[in-house]
DNA sequence: CGTTCAACCTGGGCGC
DNA sequence: TGCGCCCAGGTTGAAC
């Protein structure tokens, strides 16, 4: 579920935890297979207790709690990856099932932070500086989608034979774009998602980058996209509002707002792509 | 290099 | 009602 706008909204929703101390950490087992944590839950619990949250970061689609050094512990980074259904909440989740992590925070302002993940595909890892660089550094994540430039995209993807929609999902090329926003960005840029990257010219990459910045920024302002029940929510359990602005995502068979023709769904790299064949054209040479 | 498939999970929706 | 199937915001690794 969460892509850059949703994860950024989560980050902002818990940014006020900076400066506060983690009292207790628990990792309830709520399904056949417990959520993936590193280290394993029992040890992670001990290593988190008593640590102060120095800052709350976002790297691509991950929220990262920076923790201070205490006793034998060096400075650490708790990397939370929500994947499809993970949520960070400062209020009670819809149900107590699927709670994967609960941090008791030493403050009346925020008694707790809950990671609630219906499908349990999310991961939580406590990393040191070197591991953080390997997981969230430039080798793994391209420039953030909010500030990506056309030349950065052209440099990373310009020679690729991949379809541009598939390439935009590559976090090494640009960080934070997922299936919803890839579709919306390419609609805004007027480019067919099947176009091979190598067919695109510098001006096309500029249009894509400009559309990415503009759409992601607007989606952040509207606190992300909430689709269906038990889907993405803000940290205080409100729905996002950007789903109302979707032009193509999830609209197969419906009329394009621009031309009136039907929005089409197709599958690329095992994932749905939505686009308007009339408004989004393909450069073939 | 690029694509395809499977896997990790839960649960909603649909056809029969 | 129930069953089986397809679908879902993500990521990773293996196989071809």
PDB file of C-alpha atoms (C1' of nucleotides) in Angstrom:
ATOM      1  CA  UNK A   1       0.000   0.000   0.000  1.00  0.00           C
ATOM      2  CA  UNK A   2       2.010   2.871   1.216  1.00  0.00           C
ATOM      3  CA  UNK A   3       4.055   4.725  -1.315  1.00  0.00           C
ATOM      4  CA  UNK A   4       5.988   7.932  -0.825  1.00  0.00           C
ATOM      5  CA  UNK A   5       3.027  10.211   0.034  1.00  0.00           C
ATOM      6  CA  UNK A   6       1.562   7.748   2.522  1.00  0.00           C
ATOM      7  CA  UNK A   7       4.911   7.015   4.161  1.00  0.00           C
ATOM      8  CA  UNK A   8       5.761  10.716   4.311  1.00  0.00           C
ATOM      9  CA  UNK A   9       2.391  11.334   5.954  1.00  0.00           C
ATOM     10  CA  UNK A  10       3.186   8.607   8.487  1.00  0.00           C
ATOM     11  CA  UNK A  11       6.537  10.215   9.160  1.00  0.00           C
ATOM     12  CA  UNK A  12       4.989  13.618   9.737  1.00  0.00           C
ATOM     13  CA  UNK A  13       2.338  12.041  11.927  1.00  0.00           C
ATOM     14  CA  UNK A  14       4.952  10.675  14.316  1.00  0.00           C
ATOM     15  CA  UNK A  15       7.645  13.338  13.931  1.00  0.00           C
ATOM     16  CA  UNK A  16       6.682  14.737  17.330  1.00  0.00           C
ATOM     17  CA  UNK A  17       8.190  11.601  18.914  1.00  0.00           C
ATOM     18  CA  UNK A  18      11.665  13.055  18.382  1.00  0.00           C
ATOM     19  CA  UNK A  19      13.243  13.702  21.748  1.00  0.00           C
ATOM     20  CA  UNK A  20      11.118  11.128  23.566  1.00  0.00           C
ATOM     21  CA  UNK A  21      12.260   7.893  25.146  1.00  0.00           C
ATOM     22  CA  UNK A  22      11.086   4.366  24.385  1.00  0.00           C
ATOM     23  CA  UNK A  23       9.949   2.762  27.645  1.00  0.00           C
ATOM     24  CA  UNK A  24       8.881  -0.617  26.434  1.00  0.00           C
ATOM     25  CA  UNK A  25       8.745  -2.439  23.138  1.00  0.00           C
ATOM     26  CA  UNK A  26       6.593  -5.464  22.391  1.00  0.00           C
ATOM     27  CA  UNK A  27       6.140  -7.636  19.338  1.00  0.00           C
ATOM     28  CA  UNK A  28       2.885  -9.543  19.737  1.00  0.00           C
ATOM     29  CA  UNK A  29       2.619 -12.745  17.732  1.00  0.00           C
ATOM     30  CA  UNK A  30      -0.628 -12.460  15.845  1.00  0.00           C
ATOM     31  CA  UNK A  31      -0.440 -15.003  13.062  1.00  0.00           C
ATOM     32  CA  UNK A  32       1.131 -18.216  11.859  1.00  0.00           C
ATOM     33  CA  UNK A  33       4.398 -16.544  11.094  1.00  0.00           C
ATOM     34  CA  UNK A  34       5.489 -13.611  13.194  1.00  0.00           C
ATOM     35  CA  UNK A  35       6.511 -10.445  11.422  1.00  0.00           C
ATOM     36  CA  UNK A  36      10.085 -10.321  10.198  1.00  0.00           C
ATOM     37  CA  UNK A  37      12.268  -8.343  12.581  1.00  0.00           C
ATOM     38  CA  UNK A  38      16.013  -8.041  12.893  1.00  0.00           C
ATOM     39  CA  UNK A  39      17.138  -8.972  15.366  1.00  0.00           C
ATOM     40  CA  UNK A  40      14.439 -11.429  16.480  1.00  0.00           C
ATOM     41  CA  UNK A  41      11.639  -9.923  18.607  1.00  0.00           C
ATOM     42  CA  UNK A  42      12.945 -10.908  22.060  1.00  0.00           C
ATOM     43  CA  UNK A  43      16.338  -9.367  21.457  1.00  0.00           C
ATOM     44  CA  UNK A  44      14.976  -6.366  19.599  1.00  0.00           C
ATOM     45  CA  UNK A  45      12.721  -5.666  22.558  1.00  0.00           C
ATOM     46  CA  UNK A  46      15.675  -5.501  24.917  1.00  0.00           C
ATOM     47  CA  UNK A  47      17.714  -3.378  22.546  1.00  0.00           C
ATOM     48  CA  UNK A  48      14.970  -0.765  22.114  1.00  0.00           C
ATOM     49  CA  UNK A  49      13.993  -0.236  25.734  1.00  0.00           C
ATOM     50  CA  UNK A  50      15.442   2.970  27.189  1.00  0.00           C
ATOM     51  CA  UNK A  51      16.555   4.423  23.861  1.00  0.00           C
ATOM     52  CA  UNK A  52      15.654   7.977  22.933  1.00  0.00           C
ATOM     53  CA  UNK A  53      14.239   8.773  19.509  1.00  0.00           C
ATOM     54  CA  UNK A  54      16.598  11.381  18.129  1.00  0.00           C
ATOM     55  CA  UNK A  55      14.819  11.979  14.828  1.00  0.00           C
ATOM     56  CA  UNK A  56      12.198  10.499  12.518  1.00  0.00           C
ATOM     57  CA  UNK A  57      13.288  10.070   8.904  1.00  0.00           C
ATOM     58  CA  UNK A  58      11.865   8.762   5.683  1.00  0.00           C
ATOM     59  CA  UNK A  59      13.979   6.991   3.082  1.00  0.00           C
ATOM     60  CA  UNK A  60      11.870   6.098   0.059  1.00  0.00           C
ATOM     61  CA  UNK A  61       8.996   3.988   1.357  1.00  0.00           C
ATOM     62  CA  UNK A  62      10.527   3.402   4.787  1.00  0.00           C
ATOM     63  CA  UNK A  63      10.109   5.258   8.048  1.00  0.00           C
ATOM     64  CA  UNK A  64      13.291   5.320  10.117  1.00  0.00           C
ATOM     65  CA  UNK A  65      13.522   6.101  13.832  1.00  0.00           C
ATOM     66  CA  UNK A  66      17.007   7.309  14.677  1.00  0.00           C
ATOM     67  CA  UNK A  67      17.945   6.138  18.185  1.00  0.00           C
ATOM     68  CA  UNK A  68      20.616   7.441  20.518  1.00  0.00           C
ATOM     69  CA  UNK A  69      23.595   5.509  21.835  1.00  0.00           C
ATOM     70  CA  UNK A  70      23.067   4.114  25.343  1.00  0.00           C
ATOM     71  CA  UNK A  71      25.416   1.888  27.327  1.00  0.00           C
ATOM     72  CA  UNK A  72      26.768  -0.789  24.986  1.00  0.00           C
ATOM     73  CA  UNK A  73      24.503   0.350  22.187  1.00  0.00           C
ATOM     74  CA  UNK A  74      25.801   2.551  19.410  1.00  0.00           C
ATOM     75  CA  UNK A  75      23.544   4.965  17.627  1.00  0.00           C
ATOM     76  CA  UNK A  76      20.946   2.917  15.747  1.00  0.00           C
ATOM     77  CA  UNK A  77      18.252   3.231  13.126  1.00  0.00           C
ATOM     78  CA  UNK A  78      14.948   1.386  13.414  1.00  0.00           C
ATOM     79  CA  UNK A  79      13.930   0.868   9.805  1.00  0.00           C
ATOM     80  CA  UNK A  80      10.202   0.255   9.408  1.00  0.00           C
ATOM     81  CA  UNK A  81       9.070  -0.986   5.995  1.00  0.00           C
ATOM     82  CA  UNK A  82       5.258  -1.101   5.767  1.00  0.00           C
ATOM     83  CA  UNK A  83       5.176  -3.005   2.428  1.00  0.00           C
ATOM     84  CA  UNK A  84       1.533  -3.577   1.438  1.00  0.00           C
ATOM     85  CA  UNK A  85      -0.563  -3.042   4.548  1.00  0.00           C
ATOM     86  CA  UNK A  86       1.661  -1.766   7.342  1.00  0.00           C
ATOM     87  CA  UNK A  87       0.530   1.320   9.265  1.00  0.00           C
ATOM     88  CA  UNK A  88       2.123   3.422  11.969  1.00  0.00           C
ATOM     89  CA  UNK A  89      -0.500   4.598  14.448  1.00  0.00           C
ATOM     90  CA  UNK A  90      -0.438   6.764  17.548  1.00  0.00           C
ATOM     91  CA  UNK A  91      -4.048   5.793  18.333  1.00  0.00           C
ATOM     92  CA  UNK A  92      -5.791   2.428  18.680  1.00  0.00           C
ATOM     93  CA  UNK A  93      -5.859   0.335  15.505  1.00  0.00           C
ATOM     94  CA  UNK A  94      -9.232  -0.843  14.109  1.00  0.00           C
ATOM     95  CA  UNK A  95      -8.698  -4.194  15.853  1.00  0.00           C
ATOM     96  CA  UNK A  96      -6.101  -5.506  18.253  1.00  0.00           C
ATOM     97  CA  UNK A  97      -5.295  -8.347  15.901  1.00  0.00           C
ATOM     98  CA  UNK A  98      -2.410  -7.735  13.528  1.00  0.00           C
ATOM     99  CA  UNK A  99      -0.568  -5.478  15.955  1.00  0.00           C
ATOM    100  CA  UNK A 100       3.063  -6.285  15.141  1.00  0.00           C
ATOM    101  CA  UNK A 101       4.943  -3.791  17.284  1.00  0.00           C
ATOM    102  CA  UNK A 102       3.941  -1.573  20.150  1.00  0.00           C
ATOM    103  CA  UNK A 103       6.308   0.993  21.593  1.00  0.00           C
ATOM    104  CA  UNK A 104       5.422   2.514  24.933  1.00  0.00           C
ATOM    105  CA  UNK A 105       6.718   6.073  24.767  1.00  0.00           C
ATOM    106  CA  UNK A 106       7.679   8.046  27.832  1.00  0.00           C
ATOM    107  CA  UNK A 107       5.352  10.962  27.381  1.00  0.00           C
ATOM    108  CA  UNK A 108       1.777  11.947  27.983  1.00  0.00           C
ATOM    109  CA  UNK A 109       1.667  13.486  24.513  1.00  0.00           C
ATOM    110  CA  UNK A 110       2.210  10.129  22.856  1.00  0.00           C
ATOM    111  CA  UNK A 111       1.801   7.120  25.106  1.00  0.00           C
ATOM    112  CA  UNK A 112       2.491   4.644  22.355  1.00  0.00           C
ATOM    113  CA  UNK A 113       3.388   3.955  18.770  1.00  0.00           C
ATOM    114  CA  UNK A 114       1.804   0.956  17.080  1.00  0.00           C
ATOM    115  CA  UNK A 115       2.826  -0.829  13.900  1.00  0.00           C
ATOM    116  CA  UNK A 116      -0.333  -2.490  12.630  1.00  0.00           C
ATOM    117  CA  UNK A 117      -0.022  -4.718   9.586  1.00  0.00           C
ATOM    118  CA  UNK A 118      -2.972  -6.767   8.367  1.00  0.00           C
ATOM    119  CA  UNK A 119      -1.005  -8.952   5.989  1.00  0.00           C
ATOM    120  CA  UNK A 120       2.197  -8.998   7.956  1.00  0.00           C
ATOM    121  CA  UNK A 121       4.494  -8.511   4.984  1.00  0.00           C
ATOM    122  CA  UNK A 122       6.162  -5.509   6.595  1.00  0.00           C
ATOM    123  CA  UNK A 123       9.582  -5.644   8.209  1.00  0.00           C
ATOM    124  CA  UNK A 124      11.254  -3.937  11.157  1.00  0.00           C
ATOM    125  CA  UNK A 125      15.038  -3.872  11.400  1.00  0.00           C
ATOM    126  CA  UNK A 126      17.436  -2.222  13.823  1.00  0.00           C
ATOM    127  CA  UNK A 127      20.511  -1.251  11.831  1.00  0.00           C
ATOM    128  CA  UNK A 128      23.869   0.325  12.588  1.00  0.00           C
ATOM    129  CA  UNK A 129      25.327   3.134  10.504  1.00  0.00           C
ATOM    130  CA  UNK A 130      26.940   0.837   7.969  1.00  0.00           C
ATOM    131  CA  UNK A 131      23.852  -1.296   7.550  1.00  0.00           C
ATOM    132  CA  UNK A 132      21.695   1.800   7.141  1.00  0.00           C
ATOM    133  CA  UNK A 133      23.951   3.055   4.375  1.00  0.00           C
ATOM    134  CA  UNK A 134      23.684  -0.312   2.631  1.00  0.00           C
ATOM    135  CA  UNK A 135      19.892  -0.460   2.982  1.00  0.00           C
ATOM    136  CA  UNK A 136      18.930   3.154   2.354  1.00  0.00           C
ATOM    137  CA  UNK A 137      21.991   4.690   0.694  1.00  0.00           C
ATOM    138  CA  UNK A 138      22.409   5.729  -2.926  1.00  0.00           C
ATOM    139  CA  UNK A 139      23.268   2.202  -4.031  1.00  0.00           C
ATOM    140  CA  UNK A 140      19.753   1.090  -3.098  1.00  0.00           C
ATOM    141  CA  UNK A 141      17.668   4.240  -3.428  1.00  0.00           C
ATOM    142  CA  UNK A 142      17.717   6.779  -6.215  1.00  0.00           C
ATOM    143  CA  UNK A 143      16.835  10.431  -5.637  1.00  0.00           C
ATOM    144  CA  UNK A 144      13.620  10.963  -3.732  1.00  0.00           C
ATOM    145  CA  UNK A 145      10.556  11.322  -5.917  1.00  0.00           C
ATOM    146  CA  UNK A 146       9.738  14.729  -4.410  1.00  0.00           C
ATOM    147  CA  UNK A 147      12.953  16.218  -5.794  1.00  0.00           C
ATOM    148  CA  UNK A 148      13.849  13.994  -8.748  1.00  0.00           C
ATOM    149  CA  UNK A 149      15.019  15.706 -11.930  1.00  0.00           C
ATOM    150  CA  UNK A 150      14.666  14.782 -15.557  1.00  0.00           C
ATOM    151  CA  UNK A 151      18.405  14.481 -15.987  1.00  0.00           C
ATOM    152  CA  UNK A 152      18.638  12.123 -13.003  1.00  0.00           C
ATOM    153  CA  UNK A 153      15.986   9.871 -14.556  1.00  0.00           C
ATOM    154  CA  UNK A 154      17.575  10.053 -17.984  1.00  0.00           C
ATOM    155  CA  UNK A 155      20.953   9.172 -16.531  1.00  0.00           C
ATOM    156  CA  UNK A 156      19.647   6.135 -14.647  1.00  0.00           C
ATOM    157  CA  UNK A 157      17.070   4.831 -17.114  1.00  0.00           C
ATOM    158  CA  UNK A 158      17.803   6.454 -20.446  1.00  0.00           C
ATOM    159  CA  UNK A 159      19.472   3.440 -22.031  1.00  0.00           C
ATOM    160  CA  UNK A 160      17.118   0.828 -20.597  1.00  0.00           C
ATOM    161  CA  UNK A 161      14.913  -1.406 -22.721  1.00  0.00           C
ATOM    162  CA  UNK A 162      12.391  -1.677 -19.911  1.00  0.00           C
ATOM    163  CA  UNK A 163       8.916  -0.210 -20.183  1.00  0.00           C
ATOM    164  CA  UNK A 164       8.940   3.189 -18.496  1.00  0.00           C
ATOM    165  CA  UNK A 165       6.180   2.220 -16.040  1.00  0.00           C
ATOM    166  CA  UNK A 166       8.139  -0.787 -14.809  1.00  0.00           C
ATOM    167  CA  UNK A 167      11.291   1.325 -14.575  1.00  0.00           C
ATOM    168  CA  UNK A 168       9.606   3.973 -12.409  1.00  0.00           C
ATOM    169  CA  UNK A 169       8.932   1.268  -9.815  1.00  0.00           C
ATOM    170  CA  UNK A 170      12.670   0.587  -9.552  1.00  0.00           C
ATOM    171  CA  UNK A 171      13.674   2.179  -6.262  1.00  0.00           C
ATOM    172  CA  UNK A 172      17.310   2.452  -7.370  1.00  0.00           C
ATOM    173  CA  UNK A 173      16.219   4.784 -10.162  1.00  0.00           C
ATOM    174  CA  UNK A 174      13.892   6.969  -8.104  1.00  0.00           C
ATOM    175  CA  UNK A 175      12.777   6.381  -4.535  1.00  0.00           C
ATOM    176  CA  UNK A 176       9.198   6.281  -3.349  1.00  0.00           C
ATOM    177  CA  UNK A 177       7.106   5.701  -6.474  1.00  0.00           C
ATOM    178  CA  UNK A 178       4.778   2.687  -6.400  1.00  0.00           C
ATOM    179  CA  UNK A 179       1.976   1.320  -8.508  1.00  0.00           C
ATOM    180  CA  UNK A 180      -0.593   4.064  -7.908  1.00  0.00           C
ATOM    181  CA  UNK A 181       1.677   7.017  -8.449  1.00  0.00           C
ATOM    182  CA  UNK A 182       3.539   5.505 -11.414  1.00  0.00           C
ATOM    183  CA  UNK A 183       0.200   5.363 -13.223  1.00  0.00           C
ATOM    184  CA  UNK A 184      -0.820   8.868 -12.199  1.00  0.00           C
ATOM    185  CA  UNK A 185       2.571  10.353 -13.077  1.00  0.00           C
ATOM    186  CA  UNK A 186       2.612   8.861 -16.567  1.00  0.00           C
ATOM    187  CA  UNK A 187      -0.934  10.056 -17.188  1.00  0.00           C
ATOM    188  CA  UNK A 188       0.047  13.568 -16.157  1.00  0.00           C
ATOM    189  CA  UNK A 189       3.113  13.379 -18.397  1.00  0.00           C
ATOM    190  CA  UNK A 190       1.039  12.068 -21.312  1.00  0.00           C
ATOM    191  CA  UNK A 191       3.314   9.075 -21.875  1.00  0.00           C
ATOM    192  CA  UNK A 192       2.245   5.506 -22.631  1.00  0.00           C
ATOM    193  CA  UNK A 193       3.416   3.221 -19.808  1.00  0.00           C
ATOM    194  CA  UNK A 194       4.613   0.618 -22.324  1.00  0.00           C
ATOM    195  CA  UNK A 195       7.148   2.961 -23.912  1.00  0.00           C
ATOM    196  CA  UNK A 196      10.698   1.621 -23.714  1.00  0.00           C
ATOM    197  CA  UNK A 197      12.894   3.961 -21.681  1.00  0.00           C
ATOM    198  CA  UNK A 198      15.457   4.206 -24.467  1.00  0.00           C
ATOM    199  CA  UNK A 199      12.842   5.736 -26.754  1.00  0.00           C
ATOM    200  CA  UNK A 200      12.331   8.679 -24.434  1.00  0.00           C
ATOM    201  CA  UNK A 201      14.118  11.976 -24.999  1.00  0.00           C
ATOM    202  CA  UNK A 202      15.427  14.434 -22.414  1.00  0.00           C
ATOM    203  CA  UNK A 203      12.273  16.536 -22.706  1.00  0.00           C
ATOM    204  CA  UNK A 204      10.152  13.449 -21.950  1.00  0.00           C
ATOM    205  CA  UNK A 205      12.174  12.713 -18.820  1.00  0.00           C
ATOM    206  CA  UNK A 206      11.739  16.316 -17.761  1.00  0.00           C
ATOM    207  CA  UNK A 207       7.975  15.975 -18.142  1.00  0.00           C
ATOM    208  CA  UNK A 208       7.978  12.745 -16.146  1.00  0.00           C
ATOM    209  CA  UNK A 209      10.121  14.220 -13.376  1.00  0.00           C
ATOM    210  CA  UNK A 210       8.019  17.377 -13.203  1.00  0.00           C
ATOM    211  CA  UNK A 211       4.839  15.278 -13.039  1.00  0.00           C
ATOM    212  CA  UNK A 212       6.378  13.109 -10.310  1.00  0.00           C
ATOM    213  CA  UNK A 213       7.338  16.072  -8.142  1.00  0.00           C
ATOM    214  CA  UNK A 214       4.033  17.794  -8.628  1.00  0.00           C
ATOM    215  CA  UNK A 215       1.793  14.765  -8.069  1.00  0.00           C
ATOM    216  CA  UNK A 216       3.755  13.423  -5.110  1.00  0.00           C
ATOM    217  CA  UNK A 217       3.838  16.858  -3.515  1.00  0.00           C
ATOM    218  CA  UNK A 218       0.109  17.279  -3.934  1.00  0.00           C
ATOM    219  CA  UNK A 219      -0.543  13.765  -2.648  1.00  0.00           C
ATOM    220  CA  UNK A 220       1.538  14.513   0.448  1.00  0.00           C
ATOM    221  CA  UNK A 221      -0.463  17.686   0.993  1.00  0.00           C
ATOM    222  CA  UNK A 222      -3.639  15.594   0.783  1.00  0.00           C
ATOM    223  CA  UNK A 223      -2.170  12.995   3.158  1.00  0.00           C
ATOM    224  CA  UNK A 224      -1.966  10.144   0.674  1.00  0.00           C
ATOM    225  CA  UNK A 225      -4.466   7.782  -0.944  1.00  0.00           C
ATOM    226  CA  UNK A 226      -6.858   5.581   1.050  1.00  0.00           C
ATOM    227  CA  UNK A 227      -8.612   2.917  -1.012  1.00  0.00           C
ATOM    228  CA  UNK A 228     -11.117   0.499   0.491  1.00  0.00           C
ATOM    229  CA  UNK A 229     -11.456  -0.652   4.087  1.00  0.00           C
ATOM    230  CA  UNK A 230      -8.614  -1.261   6.475  1.00  0.00           C
ATOM    231  CA  UNK A 231      -6.280   0.329   4.060  1.00  0.00           C
ATOM    232  CA  UNK A 232      -3.930   3.226   4.530  1.00  0.00           C
ATOM    233  CA  UNK A 233      -4.668   5.633   7.388  1.00  0.00           C
ATOM    234  CA  UNK A 234      -2.800   8.570   8.867  1.00  0.00           C
ATOM    235  CA  UNK A 235      -1.055   8.077  12.211  1.00  0.00           C
ATOM    236  CA  UNK A 236      -4.170   9.357  13.969  1.00  0.00           C
ATOM    237  CA  UNK A 237      -6.380   7.038  11.904  1.00  0.00           C
ATOM    238  CA  UNK A 238      -7.870   9.387   9.359  1.00  0.00           C
ATOM    239  CA  UNK A 239      -8.168   8.584   5.655  1.00  0.00           C
ATOM    240  CA  UNK A 240      -6.072  10.318   3.043  1.00  0.00           C
ATOM    241  CA  UNK A 241      -7.789  12.405   0.380  1.00  0.00           C
ATOM    242  CA  UNK A 242      -5.694  12.019  -2.748  1.00  0.00           C
ATOM    243  CA  UNK A 243      -7.700   9.014  -3.991  1.00  0.00           C
ATOM    244  CA  UNK A 244     -10.285  11.536  -5.206  1.00  0.00           C
ATOM    245  CA  UNK A 245      -7.643  12.981  -7.504  1.00  0.00           C
ATOM    246  CA  UNK A 246      -6.773   9.678  -9.175  1.00  0.00           C
ATOM    247  CA  UNK A 247      -7.139  10.049 -12.942  1.00  0.00           C
ATOM    248  CA  UNK A 248      -6.431   6.475 -14.024  1.00  0.00           C
ATOM    249  CA  UNK A 249      -5.486   4.214 -11.120  1.00  0.00           C
ATOM    250  CA  UNK A 250      -8.297   1.759 -10.374  1.00  0.00           C
ATOM    251  CA  UNK A 251     -10.518   3.268 -13.082  1.00  0.00           C
ATOM    252  CA  UNK A 252     -10.446   0.566 -15.791  1.00  0.00           C
ATOM    253  CA  UNK A 253     -13.452   0.939 -18.098  1.00  0.00           C
ATOM    254  CA  UNK A 254     -14.394   4.330 -16.719  1.00  0.00           C
ATOM    255  CA  UNK A 255     -14.240   7.480 -18.799  1.00  0.00           C
ATOM    256  CA  UNK A 256     -10.989   9.417 -18.949  1.00  0.00           C
ATOM    257  CA  UNK A 257     -11.553  12.842 -17.422  1.00  0.00           C
ATOM    258  CA  UNK A 258      -9.608  14.437 -20.244  1.00  0.00           C
ATOM    259  CA  UNK A 259     -10.893  12.751 -23.418  1.00  0.00           C
ATOM    260  CA  UNK A 260     -13.902  10.701 -22.342  1.00  0.00           C
ATOM    261  CA  UNK A 261     -12.457   7.471 -23.713  1.00  0.00           C
ATOM    262  CA  UNK A 262     -12.176   4.378 -21.517  1.00  0.00           C
ATOM    263  CA  UNK A 263      -9.296   3.960 -19.090  1.00  0.00           C
ATOM    264  CA  UNK A 264      -7.520   0.696 -19.856  1.00  0.00           C
ATOM    265  CA  UNK A 265      -5.969  -1.855 -17.496  1.00  0.00           C
ATOM    266  CA  UNK A 266      -3.091  -4.031 -18.547  1.00  0.00           C
ATOM    267  CA  UNK A 267      -0.497  -6.110 -16.737  1.00  0.00           C
ATOM    268  CA  UNK A 268       3.195  -5.242 -16.681  1.00  0.00           C
ATOM    269  CA  UNK A 269       5.694  -7.150 -14.545  1.00  0.00           C
ATOM    270  CA  UNK A 270       2.805  -8.964 -12.864  1.00  0.00           C
ATOM    271  CA  UNK A 271       1.178  -5.750 -11.749  1.00  0.00           C
ATOM    272  CA  UNK A 272      -1.791  -3.755 -12.975  1.00  0.00           C
ATOM    273  CA  UNK A 273      -1.132  -0.688 -15.054  1.00  0.00           C
ATOM    274  CA  UNK A 274      -3.888   1.830 -15.714  1.00  0.00           C
ATOM    275  CA  UNK A 275      -3.701   4.387 -18.508  1.00  0.00           C
ATOM    276  CA  UNK A 276      -5.610   6.242 -21.200  1.00  0.00           C
ATOM    277  CA  UNK A 277      -4.490   5.096 -24.673  1.00  0.00           C
ATOM    278  CA  UNK A 278      -5.876   8.282 -26.161  1.00  0.00           C
ATOM    279  CA  UNK A 279      -4.111  10.768 -23.859  1.00  0.00           C
ATOM    280  CA  UNK A 280      -0.899   8.819 -23.338  1.00  0.00           C
ATOM    281  CA  UNK A 281       1.051   8.160 -26.498  1.00  0.00           C
ATOM    282  CA  UNK A 282       4.049   6.123 -27.256  1.00  0.00           C
ATOM    283  CA  UNK A 283       7.171   7.292 -28.999  1.00  0.00           C
ATOM    284  CA  UNK A 284       8.186   4.472 -31.283  1.00  0.00           C
ATOM    285  CA  UNK A 285      11.308   5.962 -32.717  1.00  0.00           C
TER     286      UNK A 285
ATOM    287  C1'  DC B   1      20.122  -7.307 -19.460  1.00  0.00           C
ATOM    288  C1'  DG B   2      15.272  -8.103 -18.834  1.00  0.00           C
ATOM    289  C1'  DT B   3      11.287 -10.801 -17.902  1.00  0.00           C
ATOM    290  C1'  DT B   4       8.565 -14.248 -15.385  1.00  0.00           C
ATOM    291  C1'  DC B   5       7.323 -16.725 -11.500  1.00  0.00           C
ATOM    292  C1'  DA B   6       6.923 -17.780  -6.795  1.00  0.00           C
ATOM    293  C1'  DA B   7       6.954 -16.554  -2.119  1.00  0.00           C
ATOM    294  C1'  DC B   8       5.928 -13.950   1.934  1.00  0.00           C
ATOM    295  C1'  DC B   9       0.498 -13.081   4.247  1.00  0.00           C
ATOM    296  C1'  DT B  10      -4.646 -11.735   5.019  1.00  0.00           C
ATOM    297  C1'  DG B  11      -8.993 -10.716   3.411  1.00  0.00           C
ATOM    298  C1'  DG B  12     -12.519  -8.652   0.173  1.00  0.00           C
ATOM    299  C1'  DG B  13     -15.170  -9.516  -3.910  1.00  0.00           C
ATOM    300  C1'  DC B  14     -17.144 -12.290  -7.432  1.00  0.00           C
ATOM    301  C1'  DG B  15     -19.064 -16.265 -10.079  1.00  0.00           C
ATOM    302  C1'  DC B  16     -21.222 -20.534  -9.535  1.00  0.00           C
TER     303       DC B  16
ATOM    304  C1'  DT C   1     -24.004 -20.266   2.419  1.00  0.00           C
ATOM    305  C1'  DG C   2     -19.909 -22.107   0.751  1.00  0.00           C
ATOM    306  C1'  DC C   3     -16.112 -22.915  -2.415  1.00  0.00           C
ATOM    307  C1'  DG C   4     -12.702 -21.613  -5.484  1.00  0.00           C
ATOM    308  C1'  DC C   5     -10.597 -18.139  -7.790  1.00  0.00           C
ATOM    309  C1'  DC C   6      -8.708 -13.423  -8.617  1.00  0.00           C
ATOM    310  C1'  DC C   7      -7.281  -9.234  -6.766  1.00  0.00           C
ATOM    311  C1'  DA C   8      -4.587  -5.822  -3.674  1.00  0.00           C
ATOM    312  C1'  DG C   9      -0.456   0.117  -2.204  1.00  0.00           C
ATOM    313  C1'  DG C  10       5.840  -4.060  -1.993  1.00  0.00           C
ATOM    314  C1'  DT C  11      10.108  -6.567  -2.171  1.00  0.00           C
ATOM    315  C1'  DT C  12      13.237 -10.345  -3.114  1.00  0.00           C
ATOM    316  C1'  DG C  13      15.488 -14.234  -5.224  1.00  0.00           C
ATOM    317  C1'  DA C  14      15.627 -17.933  -8.560  1.00  0.00           C
ATOM    318  C1'  DA C  15      15.102 -19.482 -13.176  1.00  0.00           C
ATOM    319  C1'  DC C  16      15.201 -18.726 -18.026  1.00  0.00           C
TER     320       DC C  16
END
